[in-house]
Coordinates of C-alpha atoms in Angstrom, one line a residue:
Chain A
X1 CA 261.5 -29.3 -12.1
X2 CA 265.2 -28.6 -12.8
X3 CA 266.6 -32.1 -13.3
X4 CA 270.2 -31.1 -14.1
X5 CA 272.6 -28.2 -14.4
X6 CA 274.1 -28.3 -17.8
X7 CA 276.0 -26.3 -20.4
X8 CA 274.2 -26.1 -23.7
X9 CA 276.0 -24.5 -26.7
X10 CA 278.4 -22.9 -24.3
X11 CA 275.6 -21.4 -22.2
X12 CA 275.3 -22.6 -18.6
X13 CA 271.8 -23.3 -17.4
X14 CA 269.3 -25.9 -16.3
X15 CA 267.5 -28.8 -17.9
X16 CA 263.9 -28.9 -16.8
X17 CA 261.3 -31.7 -17.0
X18 CA 257.6 -31.8 -16.4
X19 CA 257.3 -33.8 -13.2
X20 CA 253.7 -33.0 -12.4
X21 CA 252.1 -35.9 -10.6
X22 CA 255.5 -37.8 -10.2
X23 CA 256.3 -39.0 -6.8
X24 CA 259.9 -38.8 -5.7
X25 CA 259.8 -42.3 -4.3
X26 CA 263.2 -43.7 -5.5
X27 CA 266.1 -43.6 -3.1
X28 CA 267.9 -41.1 -5.4
X29 CA 266.3 -38.2 -7.3
X30 CA 268.2 -39.2 -10.5
X31 CA 266.5 -42.6 -10.4
X32 CA 263.1 -40.9 -10.4
X33 CA 264.2 -38.8 -13.4
X34 CA 265.4 -41.9 -15.2
X35 CA 262.1 -43.6 -14.5
X36 CA 260.1 -40.7 -15.9
X37 CA 262.3 -40.7 -19.0
X38 CA 261.8 -44.4 -19.4
X39 CA 258.0 -44.2 -19.0
X40 CA 257.6 -41.2 -21.2
X41 CA 260.1 -41.5 -23.9
X42 CA 258.8 -38.4 -25.6
X43 CA 258.9 -36.3 -22.3
X44 CA 260.5 -33.0 -23.4
X45 CA 263.5 -31.6 -21.6
X46 CA 263.6 -27.8 -21.6
X47 CA 266.9 -25.9 -21.4
X48 CA 266.9 -22.4 -19.8
X49 CA 269.7 -20.2 -18.8
X50 CA 269.8 -19.3 -15.1
X51 CA 268.1 -15.9 -15.5
X52 CA 264.9 -17.8 -16.1
X53 CA 265.3 -19.5 -12.7
X54 CA 265.8 -16.1 -11.1
X55 CA 262.6 -14.8 -12.8
X56 CA 260.3 -17.7 -12.0
X57 CA 261.7 -18.5 -8.5
X58 CA 259.4 -15.9 -7.0
X59 CA 256.3 -17.6 -8.3
X60 CA 257.0 -21.0 -6.8
X61 CA 254.9 -22.2 -3.9
X62 CA 257.7 -24.1 -2.2
X63 CA 258.4 -25.7 1.2
X64 CA 261.3 -24.2 3.1
X65 CA 264.0 -26.7 3.9
X66 CA 263.4 -28.7 7.1
X67 CA 266.7 -30.5 7.3
X68 CA 269.9 -31.2 5.4
X69 CA 271.6 -34.5 5.3
X70 CA 275.4 -34.6 4.7
X71 CA 277.4 -37.7 4.8
X72 CA 280.8 -39.4 4.3
X73 CA 279.5 -41.8 1.7
X74 CA 278.3 -45.5 2.1
X75 CA 277.2 -44.8 5.7
X76 CA 273.5 -45.2 5.9
X77 CA 272.4 -41.7 4.7
X78 CA 270.1 -43.3 2.1
X79 CA 268.3 -45.1 4.9
X80 CA 267.9 -41.8 6.8
X81 CA 266.6 -40.2 3.6
X82 CA 264.1 -43.0 3.1
X83 CA 263.0 -42.6 6.7
X84 CA 262.3 -38.9 6.0
X85 CA 260.3 -40.0 3.0
X86 CA 258.0 -42.0 5.3
X87 CA 256.8 -38.8 6.9
X88 CA 253.4 -37.6 5.5
X89 CA 253.8 -34.5 3.4
X90 CA 257.6 -34.8 3.1
X91 CA 259.5 -34.0 0.0
X92 CA 262.9 -35.7 0.0
X93 CA 265.5 -34.6 -2.6
X94 CA 268.2 -37.2 -2.6
X95 CA 271.4 -35.9 -4.3
X96 CA 269.6 -34.0 -7.0
X97 CA 272.2 -33.3 -9.8
X98 CA 271.3 -29.7 -10.3
X99 CA 272.0 -28.8 -6.7
X100 CA 275.2 -30.9 -6.3
X101 CA 276.6 -29.6 -9.6
X102 CA 276.0 -26.0 -8.5
X103 CA 277.7 -26.7 -5.3
X104 CA 280.7 -28.1 -7.2
X105 CA 280.7 -24.8 -9.1
X106 CA 281.7 -23.1 -5.8
X107 CA 285.0 -24.9 -6.3
X108 CA 285.5 -25.0 -10.1
X109 CA 284.3 -21.5 -11.0
X110 CA 285.3 -18.8 -8.7
X111 CA 286.4 -15.2 -8.9
X112 CA 288.2 -12.8 -6.5
X113 CA 285.3 -10.5 -6.1
X114 CA 282.9 -13.2 -4.7
X115 CA 280.3 -12.3 -7.3
X116 CA 280.3 -15.8 -8.7
X117 CA 279.9 -17.3 -5.2
X118 CA 276.9 -15.0 -4.7
X119 CA 275.5 -16.0 -8.1
X120 CA 275.8 -19.7 -7.5
X121 CA 274.3 -19.2 -4.1
X122 CA 271.3 -17.5 -5.6
X123 CA 271.0 -20.2 -8.3
X124 CA 271.3 -23.0 -5.7
X125 CA 268.6 -21.4 -3.5
X126 CA 266.4 -21.1 -6.6
X127 CA 267.0 -24.7 -7.6
X128 CA 266.1 -26.0 -4.2
X129 CA 263.0 -23.8 -4.2
X130 CA 262.1 -25.2 -7.7
X131 CA 262.6 -28.8 -6.5
X132 CA 260.7 -28.1 -3.3
X133 CA 257.6 -26.9 -4.9
X134 CA 254.2 -28.1 -3.5
X135 CA 253.0 -30.3 -6.3
X136 CA 250.3 -32.2 -4.4
X137 CA 249.4 -29.3 -2.1
X138 CA 249.8 -31.0 1.2
X139 CA 253.7 -31.0 1.4
X140 CA 254.9 -29.6 4.7
X141 CA 258.6 -30.5 5.0
X142 CA 261.6 -30.7 2.7
X143 CA 264.7 -32.7 3.3
X144 CA 267.7 -32.4 1.1
X145 CA 270.4 -35.1 1.1
X146 CA 273.5 -33.7 -0.6
X147 CA 276.2 -35.8 -2.3
X148 CA 279.2 -36.6 0.0
X149 CA 281.5 -34.1 -1.7
X150 CA 279.0 -31.3 -1.0
X151 CA 280.0 -31.3 2.6
X152 CA 283.2 -29.5 1.6
X153 CA 281.0 -26.5 0.8
X154 CA 278.8 -26.6 3.9
X155 CA 279.8 -23.1 5.0
X156 CA 278.5 -21.7 1.8
X157 CA 275.3 -23.8 2.0
X158 CA 274.7 -22.6 5.6
X159 CA 275.2 -19.0 4.5
X160 CA 272.2 -19.5 2.2
X161 CA 270.1 -21.3 4.8
X162 CA 271.5 -20.4 8.2
X163 CA 268.7 -21.8 10.3
X164 CA 268.3 -25.2 8.7
X165 CA 269.5 -28.1 11.0
X166 CA 272.1 -30.4 9.4
X167 CA 272.8 -34.0 10.0
X168 CA 276.3 -35.4 9.3
X169 CA 276.3 -39.2 9.0
X170 CA 279.6 -41.1 8.8
X171 CA 281.1 -44.5 9.2
X172 CA 284.4 -46.1 10.3
X173 CA 287.0 -45.4 7.6
X174 CA 288.1 -48.9 6.6
X175 CA 284.5 -50.0 6.2
X176 CA 283.7 -46.9 4.2
X177 CA 286.7 -47.4 2.0
X178 CA 286.0 -51.1 1.3
X179 CA 282.5 -50.2 0.2
X180 CA 283.7 -47.4 -2.1
X181 CA 286.4 -49.5 -3.6
X182 CA 284.2 -52.5 -4.2
X183 CA 281.8 -50.4 -6.1
X184 CA 283.6 -47.3 -7.1
X185 CA 281.4 -44.2 -7.1
X186 CA 281.5 -41.5 -9.9
X187 CA 282.8 -38.8 -7.6
X188 CA 286.0 -40.8 -6.9
X189 CA 286.8 -41.2 -10.6
X190 CA 285.5 -37.9 -11.9
X191 CA 287.6 -36.8 -14.8
X192 CA 287.4 -33.2 -13.6
X193 CA 289.7 -33.6 -10.7
X194 CA 289.3 -30.1 -9.3
X195 CA 286.6 -30.9 -6.8
X196 CA 288.6 -33.8 -5.3
X197 CA 291.8 -31.8 -5.4
X198 CA 290.2 -28.9 -3.6
X199 CA 288.7 -31.3 -0.9
X200 CA 291.9 -33.0 -0.1
X201 CA 294.1 -29.9 -0.4
X202 CA 296.1 -31.1 -3.4
X203 CA 296.5 -30.4 -7.1
X204 CA 294.7 -32.1 -10.0
X205 CA 298.1 -33.3 -11.3
X206 CA 299.1 -34.8 -7.9
X207 CA 295.9 -36.7 -7.5
X208 CA 296.2 -38.3 -10.9
X209 CA 299.2 -40.1 -9.5
X210 CA 297.4 -41.3 -6.4
X211 CA 296.0 -44.8 -5.9
X212 CA 292.2 -45.0 -5.5
X213 CA 292.9 -46.2 -1.9
X214 CA 294.8 -43.0 -1.1
X215 CA 292.3 -40.8 -2.8
X216 CA 289.4 -42.4 -1.0
X217 CA 291.1 -42.3 2.3
X218 CA 292.1 -38.6 1.9
X219 CA 288.6 -37.7 0.7
X220 CA 286.7 -39.3 3.6
X221 CA 289.3 -37.9 6.0
X222 CA 288.4 -34.5 4.6
X223 CA 284.7 -35.2 5.1
X224 CA 285.3 -36.1 8.8
X225 CA 287.5 -33.0 9.3
X226 CA 285.0 -30.7 7.8
X227 CA 282.2 -32.1 9.8
X228 CA 284.3 -31.7 13.0
X229 CA 285.1 -28.1 12.2
X230 CA 281.5 -27.0 11.5
X231 CA 279.7 -29.1 14.1
X232 CA 277.6 -26.9 16.3
X233 CA 274.2 -26.9 18.1
X234 CA 272.5 -26.9 14.7
X235 CA 274.5 -30.0 13.6
X236 CA 273.7 -33.6 14.6
X237 CA 276.6 -36.1 14.3
X238 CA 275.6 -39.7 13.8
X239 CA 277.8 -42.7 13.4
X240 CA 276.6 -45.6 11.2
X241 CA 277.3 -47.9 14.1
X242 CA 274.7 -46.1 16.1
X243 CA 272.0 -46.3 13.5
X244 CA 268.8 -47.7 15.0
X245 CA 265.1 -46.9 14.9
X246 CA 265.6 -44.8 18.1
X247 CA 268.4 -42.8 16.5
X248 CA 266.5 -42.3 13.3
X249 CA 263.6 -41.0 15.4
X250 CA 266.0 -38.7 17.1
X251 CA 267.2 -37.4 13.7
X252 CA 263.6 -36.6 12.7
X253 CA 263.0 -34.9 16.1
X254 CA 266.3 -32.9 15.6
X255 CA 264.8 -31.8 12.3
X256 CA 261.6 -30.7 14.2
X257 CA 259.5 -33.6 12.9
X258 CA 257.6 -35.9 15.3
X259 CA 256.7 -39.1 13.4
X260 CA 253.3 -40.5 13.9
X261 CA 252.8 -44.2 14.9
X262 CA 252.1 -45.4 11.4
X263 CA 255.1 -43.5 10.1
X264 CA 257.3 -45.1 12.8
X265 CA 256.0 -48.5 11.6
X266 CA 257.0 -47.7 8.0
X267 CA 260.4 -46.5 9.2
X268 CA 260.9 -49.7 11.2
X269 CA 260.0 -51.7 8.1
X270 CA 262.4 -49.6 6.0
X271 CA 265.3 -50.1 8.4
X272 CA 265.2 -53.8 7.9
X273 CA 265.8 -53.5 4.2
X274 CA 268.8 -52.5 2.2
X275 CA 268.2 -48.8 1.5
X276 CA 269.2 -48.8 -2.2
X277 CA 267.4 -51.9 -3.3
X278 CA 264.5 -54.1 -2.3
X279 CA 266.3 -56.7 -0.3
X280 CA 266.8 -57.5 3.4
X281 CA 269.6 -55.6 5.2
X282 CA 272.5 -57.6 6.4
X283 CA 275.0 -56.1 8.8
X284 CA 278.4 -56.1 7.0
X285 CA 280.8 -54.2 9.2
X286 CA 282.8 -57.3 10.2
X287 CA 282.9 -58.7 6.6
X288 CA 284.2 -55.4 5.4
X289 CA 286.9 -55.3 8.0
X290 CA 287.9 -58.8 7.1
X291 CA 288.3 -58.1 3.4
X292 CA 290.2 -54.8 3.8
X293 CA 293.6 -55.0 2.1
X294 CA 296.8 -53.9 3.7
X295 CA 296.8 -50.8 1.4
X296 CA 293.3 -49.8 2.5
X297 CA 294.3 -50.1 6.2
X298 CA 297.5 -48.2 5.6
X299 CA 295.8 -45.4 3.8
X300 CA 293.0 -45.3 6.3
X301 CA 295.5 -45.1 9.1
X302 CA 297.5 -42.3 7.4
X303 CA 294.6 -40.1 6.2
X304 CA 291.3 -40.9 7.8
X305 CA 291.6 -42.6 11.2
X306 CA 292.7 -39.5 13.2
X307 CA 290.0 -37.2 11.8
X308 CA 287.5 -40.0 12.4
X309 CA 288.5 -40.4 16.0
X310 CA 288.3 -36.6 16.5
X311 CA 284.9 -36.6 15.0
X312 CA 283.8 -39.4 17.3
X313 CA 285.1 -37.5 20.2
X314 CA 283.1 -34.4 19.1
X315 CA 279.9 -36.6 18.7
X316 CA 280.3 -38.0 22.2
X317 CA 280.9 -34.5 23.6
X318 CA 277.7 -33.3 21.9
X319 CA 275.8 -36.2 23.3
X320 CA 276.9 -35.5 26.8
X321 CA 276.1 -31.8 26.6
Chain B
X1 CA 268.8 14.8 -11.2
X2 CA 265.5 13.7 -9.8
X3 CA 265.2 10.0 -9.2
X4 CA 261.4 10.2 -9.3
X5 CA 262.0 10.6 -13.1
X6 CA 263.7 7.3 -13.2
X7 CA 262.1 3.9 -13.2
X8 CA 263.8 0.5 -12.7
X9 CA 263.8 -1.4 -16.0
X10 CA 261.2 -4.0 -16.6
X11 CA 263.9 -6.1 -18.1
X12 CA 265.7 -6.2 -14.7
X13 CA 265.0 -8.8 -12.1
X14 CA 266.3 -8.4 -8.5
X15 CA 266.7 -11.1 -5.9
X16 CA 267.7 -10.7 -2.3
X17 CA 270.8 -12.5 -1.0
X18 CA 272.6 -12.9 2.3
X19 CA 270.6 -10.4 4.3
X20 CA 270.7 -7.0 2.6
X21 CA 272.7 -7.8 -0.5
X22 CA 271.2 -8.7 -3.8
X23 CA 271.7 -9.8 -7.4
X24 CA 270.3 -7.9 -10.4
X25 CA 269.8 -9.7 -13.7
X26 CA 269.5 -7.8 -16.9
X27 CA 267.4 -10.0 -19.0
X28 CA 268.3 -8.2 -22.2
X29 CA 272.1 -8.6 -21.9
X30 CA 272.1 -11.7 -19.5
X31 CA 274.4 -9.7 -17.3
X32 CA 274.4 -10.1 -13.6
X33 CA 275.2 -7.4 -11.0
X34 CA 276.0 -8.0 -7.4
X35 CA 274.6 -5.2 -5.2
X36 CA 275.9 -4.6 -1.7
X37 CA 273.5 -3.4 1.0
X38 CA 273.8 0.2 0.1
X39 CA 273.1 -0.4 -3.6
X40 CA 270.1 -2.5 -2.7
X41 CA 268.6 0.3 -0.7
X42 CA 269.0 2.7 -3.6
X43 CA 267.6 0.1 -6.0
X44 CA 264.6 -0.6 -3.8
X45 CA 264.0 3.1 -3.4
X46 CA 264.0 3.6 -7.1
X47 CA 261.6 0.7 -7.5
X48 CA 259.3 2.4 -5.0
X49 CA 259.5 5.7 -7.1
X50 CA 261.3 7.6 -4.3
X51 CA 263.2 10.8 -5.0
X52 CA 266.9 11.1 -4.4
X53 CA 266.1 13.1 -1.3
X54 CA 263.9 10.4 0.1
X55 CA 266.5 7.8 -0.6
X56 CA 269.2 9.9 1.0
X57 CA 266.8 10.3 4.0
X58 CA 266.5 6.5 4.2
X59 CA 270.3 6.4 4.6
X60 CA 270.7 9.1 7.1
X61 CA 267.9 7.7 9.3
X62 CA 269.3 4.2 9.2
X63 CA 273.1 4.8 9.2
X64 CA 275.4 7.3 10.8
X65 CA 276.3 9.1 7.6
X66 CA 276.3 12.8 6.7
X67 CA 273.6 13.9 4.2
X68 CA 276.2 15.2 1.7
X69 CA 278.1 12.0 1.7
X70 CA 275.0 9.9 1.4
X71 CA 273.7 12.1 -1.5
X72 CA 277.0 11.6 -3.3
X73 CA 276.9 7.9 -2.8
X74 CA 273.3 7.7 -4.0
X75 CA 274.1 9.8 -7.1
X76 CA 277.1 7.6 -8.0
X77 CA 275.0 4.4 -7.7
X78 CA 272.1 5.9 -9.8
X79 CA 274.7 7.0 -12.4
X80 CA 276.0 3.4 -12.5
X81 CA 272.4 2.0 -12.9
X82 CA 271.9 4.5 -15.8
X83 CA 275.3 3.6 -17.4
X84 CA 274.3 -0.1 -17.5
X85 CA 270.8 0.8 -18.7
X86 CA 269.2 -0.7 -15.6
X87 CA 267.0 2.3 -15.1
X88 CA 265.4 4.6 -17.6
X89 CA 263.4 7.8 -17.7
X90 CA 259.7 7.3 -16.8

C-alpha cells in the first residue's frame, strides 16, 4: 500500500509498504503504519515514481469510495471514522498521508494549463484505489477521512468522485480553537506556509507574522465557509454538539450503509470512549469555553463566528428540507 | 498516412480522467501528456487499430463536424503522437 507521498533524490513518488494481513484498526492510518514498522523493523519500504502507480492501478481489485469525511478539526470526526470501522467489510482510511499530501499539491504545485491538476487528480484517484484494495476479500465499503485542510480542495476531490456523499463535521469555533491551541497540530505550524496561506487568502509572509490564535481562527473560519459554499444534497452537515448514536446512524445511512444490530452495539460502545485513545469520553464543551483566553475569543469573533453561524443556518435549512 | 500502420507504444500507459479526458504516461521518458476528449478518441482509435478514415468517421458520427475538418484534426494529433514517439509503425 502507498504509505506516503515523498520526494526521493529529487523525484516525486510514493513510498510503499507490504501491508498484507494488516488490519487498519488504529484511529489514524499513520498509526497503523507506525505499528507495522515497529513490529517488523526490517519491513522494506519501496519507492516508486508515480508512473508505476498509473501502471498498476488498473490491476487493483478495490472498493469504490462509499463516503468521504471532511471536518474542521477536533470535532468528533475520528469518532465517526471509528463508527464506520465497526461496519463489517469496511475499510476506513483515516487521513492517509499519501492522499492528503497529494491534495496539498493542488495548492503548492500548480500550472496555468491545468495539466498538473489533472495529474495530481489521477494520482490521488490511484492512491485511494491502492489503499482501498480488497485484501481480505470481503471488503464492501470504503470510507476516507481527509485531514481538515483537505476540505479547501473539496471541489477538486468531488471532480474525481462526483457521486460520493460527503460529510462535513464541525464544532463551535472557541472550543475548536482551545483544543487546537492546547495541543497544536502539525498543520497549524507547518513550515511550508503555502497551504495555510492559500486557505485563509493571505501570503506566506503575512501569516508568519500572525499569532497562532489568529491563524487558527482564520483557518477554521475558512473550513466553515468552504463547507457552506459546497453544501448540497450530497453533503451532510453535522455539528459536534449534535453527535449522538442516532446522528452517527444517520451518517451511515446517508453513506448508504445500514448498520446491523451487533454493529450498532459496537458503535454505541465506541461512542462512550475517547476516539483517539482507550479511555472514557468526557464532555468538555463547557470546560473549553471556560479556559478560552480573551485573544481566542477575539480572534474567533473576528474570523470564525460569522461563517460558523452561517454554516449552522445552512445545516438547519438542510434538516428542514 | 494510414493509421492502421501505426500502433500505440507498449511503453505508453493511458488512464481516463474526468469523463472523456485522459493522461498518457511515457514510461521511457517519464513524461506525462494530458489529452482532451478529442485526443482521447484518436488515441483509443489507434489502440483499436482503426484507420484514419475510421477514426474520422467516429468523429463525424458523434459530433457536428465536417469530415475535412475532422481529418485535419486527426492528422495533427497523430503527427503529435509520432513526434513524441508515443506511436510507432507496426
